[in-house]
Amino acid sequence: MKLLRYGAAGAEKPGLLAADGTIRDLSSVVGDIDGAAVTPEALARIAAIDPITLPVVEKVERYGACVARPGKFLCIGLNYADHAAESGLPVPAEPVVFMKATSALSGPNDPVIQPRNSTKLDWEVELAFVIGTECRYVDEAAGQAAIAGYFVCNDVSERAFQLDRGGTWDKGKGCDSFGPIGPWLVTADEVGDPGDLSMWLEVNGHRYQDGSTRTMIFKPGFIVSYLSQFMSLQPGDIVTTGTPPGVGMGQKPPKYLSHGDRIRLGIQGLGEQEQVVVAPI
């Protein structure tokens, strides 16, 4: 299934992309696409419904973030061997973990807001997933089974905030609009092998990232197992898993985003996003 949220920011409704390409309103079935809607039991209830019986959404002006109100927005850094090489850093022995603020979440086609004093605004196409089953100290197999579905994430990053100003990475990762997710959440049963998906990102029509999850160091099931050793994971928690090479920081010379730049990105089977960079409010 492909689940989504549509409508004005703050007033999104839950929806489903049917096999015939129509969007169907799920409001009579679930209140939102959130932690309560991505448990195995809730997904089974949605899957049992014939989409034809649901109202058609005639026109979608905007897609919202495909998961609402996550308790955590967890991220794995340097998780592609070729991206670590591009960054001039060794392949990590264990996953590099950081967090984005949940307020960074935005719709897949919402503008990217360049923060005040930003000088090194960067892009990262990433495979993300949402937890469907609570996890504590789980093994890799249970970790894989706990994933409800996958989606595209642009891990927008401000490298000067992240790397040049001391402390942790978080302040360069959690600015408003730095977490576009969607356009839809594709349930795990429909994705197949998340370790074999092509992924790409373009800026102003030029393709900078053209990679695959095949070069991922730590796979999704292992990531869930690893994280569960340090914190419990609840349904609705989001995890994004790192990026292949081709980020702006890795260009020679480095290239960063500025107002008016247009970003397009996508992952095989998970859809595409498009954002325009705008000035801060």
PDB file of C-alpha atoms in Angstrom:
ATOM      1  CA  MET A   1       0.000   0.000   0.000  1.00  0.00           C
ATOM      2  CA  LYS A   2       0.949   3.612  -0.558  1.00  0.00           C
ATOM      3  CA  LEU A   3      -0.308   5.825   2.268  1.00  0.00           C
ATOM      4  CA  LEU A   4      -0.149   9.599   2.195  1.00  0.00           C
ATOM      5  CA  ARG A   5      -1.355  12.821   3.753  1.00  0.00           C
ATOM      6  CA  TYR A   6      -2.816  15.665   1.714  1.00  0.00           C
ATOM      7  CA  GLY A   7      -4.121  19.163   2.295  1.00  0.00           C
ATOM      8  CA  ALA A   8      -2.997  22.461   3.745  1.00  0.00           C
ATOM      9  CA  ALA A   9      -0.222  22.460   6.340  1.00  0.00           C
ATOM     10  CA  GLY A  10      -1.698  21.664   9.727  1.00  0.00           C
ATOM     11  CA  ALA A  11      -4.956  20.391   8.235  1.00  0.00           C
ATOM     12  CA  GLU A  12      -3.796  17.300   6.357  1.00  0.00           C
ATOM     13  CA  LYS A  13      -6.070  14.312   5.817  1.00  0.00           C
ATOM     14  CA  PRO A  14      -5.049  10.660   5.460  1.00  0.00           C
ATOM     15  CA  GLY A  15      -5.189   9.095   2.029  1.00  0.00           C
ATOM     16  CA  LEU A  16      -4.281   6.064  -0.008  1.00  0.00           C
ATOM     17  CA  LEU A  17      -2.907   5.858  -3.550  1.00  0.00           C
ATOM     18  CA  ALA A  18      -5.043   3.209  -5.254  1.00  0.00           C
ATOM     19  CA  ALA A  19      -3.826   0.866  -7.979  1.00  0.00           C
ATOM     20  CA  ASP A  20      -5.746   2.860 -10.612  1.00  0.00           C
ATOM     21  CA  GLY A  21      -3.757   5.994  -9.725  1.00  0.00           C
ATOM     22  CA  THR A  22      -6.573   7.736  -7.865  1.00  0.00           C
ATOM     23  CA  ILE A  23      -6.135   9.077  -4.357  1.00  0.00           C
ATOM     24  CA  ARG A  24      -8.730   7.818  -1.897  1.00  0.00           C
ATOM     25  CA  ASP A  25      -9.763   9.501   1.332  1.00  0.00           C
ATOM     26  CA  LEU A  26      -8.979   7.357   4.406  1.00  0.00           C
ATOM     27  CA  SER A  27     -10.596   9.715   6.919  1.00  0.00           C
ATOM     28  CA  SER A  28     -13.384   7.244   7.686  1.00  0.00           C
ATOM     29  CA  VAL A  29     -10.818   4.556   8.514  1.00  0.00           C
ATOM     30  CA  VAL A  30      -7.994   6.318  10.403  1.00  0.00           C
ATOM     31  CA  GLY A  31      -7.661   9.752  11.941  1.00  0.00           C
ATOM     32  CA  ASP A  32      -4.226  10.322  10.405  1.00  0.00           C
ATOM     33  CA  ILE A  33      -1.156   8.485   9.111  1.00  0.00           C
ATOM     34  CA  ASP A  34       0.603   8.431  12.468  1.00  0.00           C
ATOM     35  CA  GLY A  35       1.926   5.935  14.985  1.00  0.00           C
ATOM     36  CA  ALA A  36      -1.522   4.471  15.606  1.00  0.00           C
ATOM     37  CA  ALA A  37      -2.076   3.904  11.878  1.00  0.00           C
ATOM     38  CA  VAL A  38       1.203   2.071  11.137  1.00  0.00           C
ATOM     39  CA  THR A  39       0.960  -0.779  13.632  1.00  0.00           C
ATOM     40  CA  PRO A  40       0.546  -4.234  12.049  1.00  0.00           C
ATOM     41  CA  GLU A  41      -3.066  -4.389  13.225  1.00  0.00           C
ATOM     42  CA  ALA A  42      -3.962  -0.977  11.794  1.00  0.00           C
ATOM     43  CA  LEU A  43      -2.244  -1.687   8.475  1.00  0.00           C
ATOM     44  CA  ALA A  44      -4.111  -4.992   8.212  1.00  0.00           C
ATOM     45  CA  ARG A  45      -7.418  -3.155   8.701  1.00  0.00           C
ATOM     46  CA  ILE A  46      -6.546  -0.679   5.958  1.00  0.00           C
ATOM     47  CA  ALA A  47      -5.373  -3.447   3.620  1.00  0.00           C
ATOM     48  CA  ALA A  48      -8.677  -5.285   4.055  1.00  0.00           C
ATOM     49  CA  ILE A  49     -10.638  -2.355   2.614  1.00  0.00           C
ATOM     50  CA  ASP A  50     -11.434  -2.243  -1.105  1.00  0.00           C
ATOM     51  CA  PRO A  51     -10.098   1.179  -2.182  1.00  0.00           C
ATOM     52  CA  ILE A  52     -12.955   1.518  -4.660  1.00  0.00           C
ATOM     53  CA  THR A  53     -15.328   1.903  -1.698  1.00  0.00           C
ATOM     54  CA  LEU A  54     -13.445   4.989  -0.463  1.00  0.00           C
ATOM     55  CA  PRO A  55     -14.187   8.526  -1.706  1.00  0.00           C
ATOM     56  CA  VAL A  56     -11.995   9.812  -4.527  1.00  0.00           C
ATOM     57  CA  VAL A  57      -9.926  12.924  -3.809  1.00  0.00           C
ATOM     58  CA  GLU A  58     -10.455  14.922  -6.969  1.00  0.00           C
ATOM     59  CA  LYS A  59      -7.562  17.338  -6.627  1.00  0.00           C
ATOM     60  CA  VAL A  60      -4.517  17.437  -4.343  1.00  0.00           C
ATOM     61  CA  GLU A  61      -3.000  20.887  -3.942  1.00  0.00           C
ATOM     62  CA  ARG A  62      -0.324  19.697  -1.524  1.00  0.00           C
ATOM     63  CA  TYR A  63       1.118  16.513  -0.055  1.00  0.00           C
ATOM     64  CA  GLY A  64       2.015  16.684   3.616  1.00  0.00           C
ATOM     65  CA  ALA A  65       4.759  14.769   5.405  1.00  0.00           C
ATOM     66  CA  CYS A  66       3.719  11.146   4.937  1.00  0.00           C
ATOM     67  CA  VAL A  67       3.973  10.407   8.697  1.00  0.00           C
ATOM     68  CA  ALA A  68       2.389  12.731  11.276  1.00  0.00           C
ATOM     69  CA  ARG A  69       3.742  13.591  14.703  1.00  0.00           C
ATOM     70  CA  PRO A  70       6.631  11.129  15.088  1.00  0.00           C
ATOM     71  CA  GLY A  71       7.972  10.818  18.589  1.00  0.00           C
ATOM     72  CA  LYS A  72      11.536  10.678  17.256  1.00  0.00           C
ATOM     73  CA  PHE A  73      13.276  11.624  14.015  1.00  0.00           C
ATOM     74  CA  LEU A  74      16.469   9.555  14.099  1.00  0.00           C
ATOM     75  CA  CYS A  75      19.244   9.661  11.524  1.00  0.00           C
ATOM     76  CA  ILE A  76      22.242   7.560  10.563  1.00  0.00           C
ATOM     77  CA  GLY A  77      25.290   9.346   9.173  1.00  0.00           C
ATOM     78  CA  LEU A  78      28.090   8.147   6.878  1.00  0.00           C
ATOM     79  CA  ASN A  79      26.144   4.968   6.135  1.00  0.00           C
ATOM     80  CA  TYR A  80      27.296   4.548   2.523  1.00  0.00           C
ATOM     81  CA  ALA A  81      30.847   3.386   1.902  1.00  0.00           C
ATOM     82  CA  ASP A  82      31.198   5.599  -1.180  1.00  0.00           C
ATOM     83  CA  HIS A  83      29.844   8.667   0.658  1.00  0.00           C
ATOM     84  CA  ALA A  84      32.289   8.110   3.547  1.00  0.00           C
ATOM     85  CA  ALA A  85      35.103   8.025   0.985  1.00  0.00           C
ATOM     86  CA  GLU A  86      33.766  11.220  -0.625  1.00  0.00           C
ATOM     87  CA  SER A  87      33.795  12.886   2.812  1.00  0.00           C
ATOM     88  CA  GLY A  88      37.371  11.763   3.473  1.00  0.00           C
ATOM     89  CA  LEU A  89      36.252   9.823   6.537  1.00  0.00           C
ATOM     90  CA  PRO A  90      36.747   6.177   7.523  1.00  0.00           C
ATOM     91  CA  VAL A  91      33.867   3.719   7.256  1.00  0.00           C
ATOM     92  CA  PRO A  92      32.263   3.737  10.725  1.00  0.00           C
ATOM     93  CA  ALA A  93      32.664   0.641  12.879  1.00  0.00           C
ATOM     94  CA  GLU A  94      29.210   1.335  14.336  1.00  0.00           C
ATOM     95  CA  PRO A  95      26.330   3.470  13.063  1.00  0.00           C
ATOM     96  CA  VAL A  96      26.741   7.224  13.511  1.00  0.00           C
ATOM     97  CA  VAL A  97      23.524   8.393  15.196  1.00  0.00           C
ATOM     98  CA  PHE A  98      22.103  11.894  15.360  1.00  0.00           C
ATOM     99  CA  MET A  99      18.620  13.414  15.490  1.00  0.00           C
ATOM    100  CA  LYS A 100      16.608  15.927  13.549  1.00  0.00           C
ATOM    101  CA  ALA A 101      14.065  18.052  15.367  1.00  0.00           C
ATOM    102  CA  THR A 102      10.556  16.791  14.633  1.00  0.00           C
ATOM    103  CA  SER A 103       9.729  20.403  13.727  1.00  0.00           C
ATOM    104  CA  ALA A 104      12.016  19.933  10.685  1.00  0.00           C
ATOM    105  CA  LEU A 105       9.371  17.714   9.070  1.00  0.00           C
ATOM    106  CA  SER A 106       7.755  19.093   5.933  1.00  0.00           C
ATOM    107  CA  GLY A 107       5.870  17.937   2.894  1.00  0.00           C
ATOM    108  CA  PRO A 108       7.811  16.444  -0.016  1.00  0.00           C
ATOM    109  CA  ASN A 109       7.284  19.465  -2.264  1.00  0.00           C
ATOM    110  CA  ASP A 110       7.266  22.223   0.352  1.00  0.00           C
ATOM    111  CA  PRO A 111       9.965  24.913   0.042  1.00  0.00           C
ATOM    112  CA  VAL A 112      13.332  24.434   1.722  1.00  0.00           C
ATOM    113  CA  ILE A 113      13.870  27.483   3.915  1.00  0.00           C
ATOM    114  CA  GLN A 114      17.488  28.609   4.030  1.00  0.00           C
ATOM    115  CA  PRO A 115      18.153  29.605   7.652  1.00  0.00           C
ATOM    116  CA  ARG A 116      19.497  32.984   8.636  1.00  0.00           C
ATOM    117  CA  ASN A 117      23.311  33.095   8.529  1.00  0.00           C
ATOM    118  CA  SER A 118      23.418  29.936   6.393  1.00  0.00           C
ATOM    119  CA  THR A 119      26.386  29.694   4.030  1.00  0.00           C
ATOM    120  CA  LYS A 120      26.626  25.950   3.245  1.00  0.00           C
ATOM    121  CA  LEU A 121      23.144  24.595   2.562  1.00  0.00           C
ATOM    122  CA  ASP A 122      23.363  21.035   1.255  1.00  0.00           C
ATOM    123  CA  TRP A 123      21.214  18.151   0.014  1.00  0.00           C
ATOM    124  CA  GLU A 124      21.070  14.392   0.740  1.00  0.00           C
ATOM    125  CA  VAL A 125      18.666  11.887  -0.821  1.00  0.00           C
ATOM    126  CA  GLU A 126      17.946   9.174   1.748  1.00  0.00           C
ATOM    127  CA  LEU A 127      15.873   6.060   2.286  1.00  0.00           C
ATOM    128  CA  ALA A 128      13.774   6.518   5.426  1.00  0.00           C
ATOM    129  CA  PHE A 129      11.404   4.214   7.266  1.00  0.00           C
ATOM    130  CA  VAL A 130       8.803   4.287  10.006  1.00  0.00           C
ATOM    131  CA  ILE A 131       8.594   1.953  12.990  1.00  0.00           C
ATOM    132  CA  GLY A 132       5.364  -0.031  13.298  1.00  0.00           C
ATOM    133  CA  THR A 133       6.107  -2.210  16.334  1.00  0.00           C
ATOM    134  CA  GLU A 134       7.608  -1.141  19.650  1.00  0.00           C
ATOM    135  CA  CYS A 135      11.234  -2.278  19.986  1.00  0.00           C
ATOM    136  CA  ARG A 136      13.538  -2.792  22.943  1.00  0.00           C
ATOM    137  CA  TYR A 137      16.768  -4.809  22.640  1.00  0.00           C
ATOM    138  CA  VAL A 138      15.615  -6.595  19.489  1.00  0.00           C
ATOM    139  CA  ASP A 139      17.769  -8.653  17.138  1.00  0.00           C
ATOM    140  CA  GLU A 140      18.176  -7.820  13.445  1.00  0.00           C
ATOM    141  CA  ALA A 141      15.354 -10.071  12.257  1.00  0.00           C
ATOM    142  CA  ALA A 142      12.905  -8.539  14.729  1.00  0.00           C
ATOM    143  CA  GLY A 143      14.201  -5.099  13.802  1.00  0.00           C
ATOM    144  CA  GLN A 144      13.455  -5.707  10.148  1.00  0.00           C
ATOM    145  CA  ALA A 145       9.980  -7.018  10.997  1.00  0.00           C
ATOM    146  CA  ALA A 146       9.271  -3.870  13.049  1.00  0.00           C
ATOM    147  CA  ILE A 147       9.525  -1.595   9.995  1.00  0.00           C
ATOM    148  CA  ALA A 148       6.072  -0.602   8.775  1.00  0.00           C
ATOM    149  CA  GLY A 149       7.113   1.099   5.555  1.00  0.00           C
ATOM    150  CA  TYR A 150       9.627   3.172   3.608  1.00  0.00           C
ATOM    151  CA  PHE A 151       9.713   6.595   1.972  1.00  0.00           C
ATOM    152  CA  VAL A 152      11.974   9.251   0.462  1.00  0.00           C
ATOM    153  CA  CYS A 153      13.664  11.805   2.708  1.00  0.00           C
ATOM    154  CA  ASN A 154      15.811  14.791   1.775  1.00  0.00           C
ATOM    155  CA  ASP A 155      18.177  15.148   4.730  1.00  0.00           C
ATOM    156  CA  VAL A 156      18.701  18.875   4.143  1.00  0.00           C
ATOM    157  CA  SER A 157      21.850  19.985   5.979  1.00  0.00           C
ATOM    158  CA  GLU A 158      23.591  23.251   6.812  1.00  0.00           C
ATOM    159  CA  ARG A 159      27.249  22.214   6.809  1.00  0.00           C
ATOM    160  CA  ALA A 160      28.584  25.364   8.494  1.00  0.00           C
ATOM    161  CA  PHE A 161      26.159  24.845  11.376  1.00  0.00           C
ATOM    162  CA  GLN A 162      26.889  21.103  11.393  1.00  0.00           C
ATOM    163  CA  LEU A 163      30.668  21.027  11.118  1.00  0.00           C
ATOM    164  CA  ASP A 164      32.223  24.466  11.549  1.00  0.00           C
ATOM    165  CA  ARG A 165      30.640  25.628  14.780  1.00  0.00           C
ATOM    166  CA  GLY A 166      31.535  22.897  17.252  1.00  0.00           C
ATOM    167  CA  GLY A 167      29.362  20.500  19.189  1.00  0.00           C
ATOM    168  CA  THR A 168      27.134  17.872  17.626  1.00  0.00           C
ATOM    169  CA  TRP A 169      25.695  17.591  14.132  1.00  0.00           C
ATOM    170  CA  ASP A 170      22.126  18.218  15.273  1.00  0.00           C
ATOM    171  CA  LYS A 171      22.040  21.992  14.872  1.00  0.00           C
ATOM    172  CA  GLY A 172      22.936  21.680  11.192  1.00  0.00           C
ATOM    173  CA  LYS A 173      20.233  19.103  10.604  1.00  0.00           C
ATOM    174  CA  GLY A 174      17.103  20.197  12.452  1.00  0.00           C
ATOM    175  CA  CYS A 175      16.159  23.593  11.025  1.00  0.00           C
ATOM    176  CA  ASP A 176      12.592  24.144   9.874  1.00  0.00           C
ATOM    177  CA  SER A 177      11.921  22.453   6.490  1.00  0.00           C
ATOM    178  CA  PHE A 178      15.057  20.275   6.736  1.00  0.00           C
ATOM    179  CA  GLY A 179      13.048  17.013   6.768  1.00  0.00           C
ATOM    180  CA  PRO A 180      10.840  16.633   3.680  1.00  0.00           C
ATOM    181  CA  ILE A 181       9.373  13.109   3.660  1.00  0.00           C
ATOM    182  CA  GLY A 182       7.082  11.420   1.173  1.00  0.00           C
ATOM    183  CA  PRO A 183       5.197  11.757  -1.119  1.00  0.00           C
ATOM    184  CA  TRP A 184       3.903   8.515   0.285  1.00  0.00           C
ATOM    185  CA  LEU A 185       4.722   5.790   2.754  1.00  0.00           C
ATOM    186  CA  VAL A 186       5.088   2.467   0.933  1.00  0.00           C
ATOM    187  CA  THR A 187       4.390  -0.488   3.223  1.00  0.00           C
ATOM    188  CA  ALA A 188       7.248  -2.923   3.720  1.00  0.00           C
ATOM    189  CA  ASP A 189       5.477  -5.792   1.962  1.00  0.00           C
ATOM    190  CA  GLU A 190       5.392  -3.757  -1.256  1.00  0.00           C
ATOM    191  CA  VAL A 191       8.994  -2.549  -1.191  1.00  0.00           C
ATOM    192  CA  GLY A 192      10.754  -5.897  -1.393  1.00  0.00           C
ATOM    193  CA  ASP A 193      14.487  -5.644  -0.692  1.00  0.00           C
ATOM    194  CA  PRO A 194      15.263  -2.172   0.734  1.00  0.00           C
ATOM    195  CA  GLY A 195      18.946  -2.937   0.175  1.00  0.00           C
ATOM    196  CA  ASP A 196      18.613  -2.840  -3.623  1.00  0.00           C
ATOM    197  CA  LEU A 197      16.911   0.433  -4.584  1.00  0.00           C
ATOM    198  CA  SER A 198      18.255   3.044  -6.984  1.00  0.00           C
ATOM    199  CA  MET A 199      18.202   6.645  -5.767  1.00  0.00           C
ATOM    200  CA  TRP A 200      19.038  10.014  -7.301  1.00  0.00           C
ATOM    201  CA  LEU A 201      19.026  13.767  -6.730  1.00  0.00           C
ATOM    202  CA  GLU A 202      19.238  16.730  -9.105  1.00  0.00           C
ATOM    203  CA  VAL A 203      19.763  20.455  -8.520  1.00  0.00           C
ATOM    204  CA  ASN A 204      18.576  22.780 -11.286  1.00  0.00           C
ATOM    205  CA  GLY A 205      18.408  19.824 -13.651  1.00  0.00           C
ATOM    206  CA  HIS A 206      21.949  18.570 -12.992  1.00  0.00           C
ATOM    207  CA  ARG A 207      22.194  15.100 -11.476  1.00  0.00           C
ATOM    208  CA  TYR A 208      24.579  15.126  -8.530  1.00  0.00           C
ATOM    209  CA  GLN A 209      23.569  11.913  -6.759  1.00  0.00           C
ATOM    210  CA  ASP A 210      23.000   8.676  -8.680  1.00  0.00           C
ATOM    211  CA  GLY A 211      23.411   5.786  -6.281  1.00  0.00           C
ATOM    212  CA  SER A 212      21.858   2.710  -4.754  1.00  0.00           C
ATOM    213  CA  THR A 213      21.073   1.361  -1.323  1.00  0.00           C
ATOM    214  CA  ARG A 214      23.368  -1.541  -2.288  1.00  0.00           C
ATOM    215  CA  THR A 215      26.327   0.487  -0.949  1.00  0.00           C
ATOM    216  CA  MET A 216      24.628   1.011   2.424  1.00  0.00           C
ATOM    217  CA  ILE A 217      26.903  -0.191   5.244  1.00  0.00           C
ATOM    218  CA  PHE A 218      24.284  -0.875   7.921  1.00  0.00           C
ATOM    219  CA  LYS A 219      20.975  -2.194   6.591  1.00  0.00           C
ATOM    220  CA  PRO A 220      17.577  -1.147   7.991  1.00  0.00           C
ATOM    221  CA  GLY A 221      16.982  -4.226  10.170  1.00  0.00           C
ATOM    222  CA  PHE A 222      20.415  -3.877  11.766  1.00  0.00           C
ATOM    223  CA  ILE A 223      19.848  -0.152  12.317  1.00  0.00           C
ATOM    224  CA  VAL A 224      16.624  -0.845  14.230  1.00  0.00           C
ATOM    225  CA  SER A 225      18.365  -3.505  16.325  1.00  0.00           C
ATOM    226  CA  TYR A 226      21.268  -1.157  17.035  1.00  0.00           C
ATOM    227  CA  LEU A 227      19.106   1.798  18.015  1.00  0.00           C
ATOM    228  CA  SER A 228      16.985  -0.404  20.274  1.00  0.00           C
ATOM    229  CA  GLN A 229      20.040  -1.077  22.442  1.00  0.00           C
ATOM    230  CA  PHE A 230      20.095   2.605  23.450  1.00  0.00           C
ATOM    231  CA  MET A 231      16.453   3.695  23.388  1.00  0.00           C
ATOM    232  CA  SER A 232      13.048   2.162  22.870  1.00  0.00           C
ATOM    233  CA  LEU A 233      11.426   2.728  19.497  1.00  0.00           C
ATOM    234  CA  GLN A 234       7.694   3.308  19.212  1.00  0.00           C
ATOM    235  CA  PRO A 235       5.240   3.133  16.312  1.00  0.00           C
ATOM    236  CA  GLY A 236       5.499   6.326  14.298  1.00  0.00           C
ATOM    237  CA  ASP A 237       9.194   6.935  14.987  1.00  0.00           C
ATOM    238  CA  ILE A 238      11.071   7.872  11.798  1.00  0.00           C
ATOM    239  CA  VAL A 239      14.590   6.715  10.907  1.00  0.00           C
ATOM    240  CA  THR A 240      16.536   7.965   7.899  1.00  0.00           C
ATOM    241  CA  THR A 241      19.500   5.909   6.803  1.00  0.00           C
ATOM    242  CA  GLY A 242      22.230   7.936   5.125  1.00  0.00           C
ATOM    243  CA  THR A 243      23.057   9.095   1.616  1.00  0.00           C
ATOM    244  CA  PRO A 244      25.157   7.954  -1.362  1.00  0.00           C
ATOM    245  CA  PRO A 245      27.913  10.191  -2.796  1.00  0.00           C
ATOM    246  CA  GLY A 246      27.257  13.392  -4.689  1.00  0.00           C
ATOM    247  CA  VAL A 247      26.360  15.836  -1.921  1.00  0.00           C
ATOM    248  CA  GLY A 248      27.295  19.479  -2.365  1.00  0.00           C
ATOM    249  CA  MET A 249      30.054  19.313   0.228  1.00  0.00           C
ATOM    250  CA  GLY A 250      31.715  16.547  -1.800  1.00  0.00           C
ATOM    251  CA  GLN A 251      31.931  18.498  -5.067  1.00  0.00           C
ATOM    252  CA  LYS A 252      35.271  19.912  -6.156  1.00  0.00           C
ATOM    253  CA  PRO A 253      34.962  22.758  -5.392  1.00  0.00           C
ATOM    254  CA  PRO A 254      32.027  22.364  -2.981  1.00  0.00           C
ATOM    255  CA  LYS A 255      28.663  23.565  -4.260  1.00  0.00           C
ATOM    256  CA  TYR A 256      25.889  24.728  -1.966  1.00  0.00           C
ATOM    257  CA  LEU A 257      22.261  25.708  -2.407  1.00  0.00           C
ATOM    258  CA  SER A 258      20.965  29.254  -2.644  1.00  0.00           C
ATOM    259  CA  HIS A 259      17.614  30.988  -3.051  1.00  0.00           C
ATOM    260  CA  GLY A 260      15.731  29.876  -6.153  1.00  0.00           C
ATOM    261  CA  ASP A 261      17.564  26.572  -6.594  1.00  0.00           C
ATOM    262  CA  ARG A 262      15.287  23.657  -7.447  1.00  0.00           C
ATOM    263  CA  ILE A 263      15.923  20.208  -5.980  1.00  0.00           C
ATOM    264  CA  ARG A 264      14.422  16.992  -7.413  1.00  0.00           C
ATOM    265  CA  LEU A 265      15.017  13.579  -5.893  1.00  0.00           C
ATOM    266  CA  GLY A 266      13.570  10.108  -5.833  1.00  0.00           C
ATOM    267  CA  ILE A 267      13.992   6.469  -4.880  1.00  0.00           C
ATOM    268  CA  GLN A 268      12.944   3.470  -6.947  1.00  0.00           C
ATOM    269  CA  GLY A 269       9.329   2.566  -6.156  1.00  0.00           C
ATOM    270  CA  LEU A 270       8.956   5.270  -3.498  1.00  0.00           C
ATOM    271  CA  GLY A 271       8.158   8.321  -5.608  1.00  0.00           C
ATOM    272  CA  GLU A 272       9.776  11.715  -6.113  1.00  0.00           C
ATOM    273  CA  GLN A 273      10.081  15.052  -4.334  1.00  0.00           C
ATOM    274  CA  GLU A 274      10.707  18.569  -5.616  1.00  0.00           C
ATOM    275  CA  GLN A 275      11.641  21.600  -3.516  1.00  0.00           C
ATOM    276  CA  VAL A 276      12.613  25.206  -4.175  1.00  0.00           C
ATOM    277  CA  VAL A 277      15.013  26.997  -1.831  1.00  0.00           C
ATOM    278  CA  VAL A 278      13.563  30.188  -0.347  1.00  0.00           C
ATOM    279  CA  ALA A 279      14.762  32.927   1.990  1.00  0.00           C
ATOM    280  CA  PRO A 280      14.001  32.736   5.717  1.00  0.00           C
ATOM    281  CA  ILE A 281      10.857  34.370   7.019  1.00  0.00           C
TER     282      ILE A 281
END
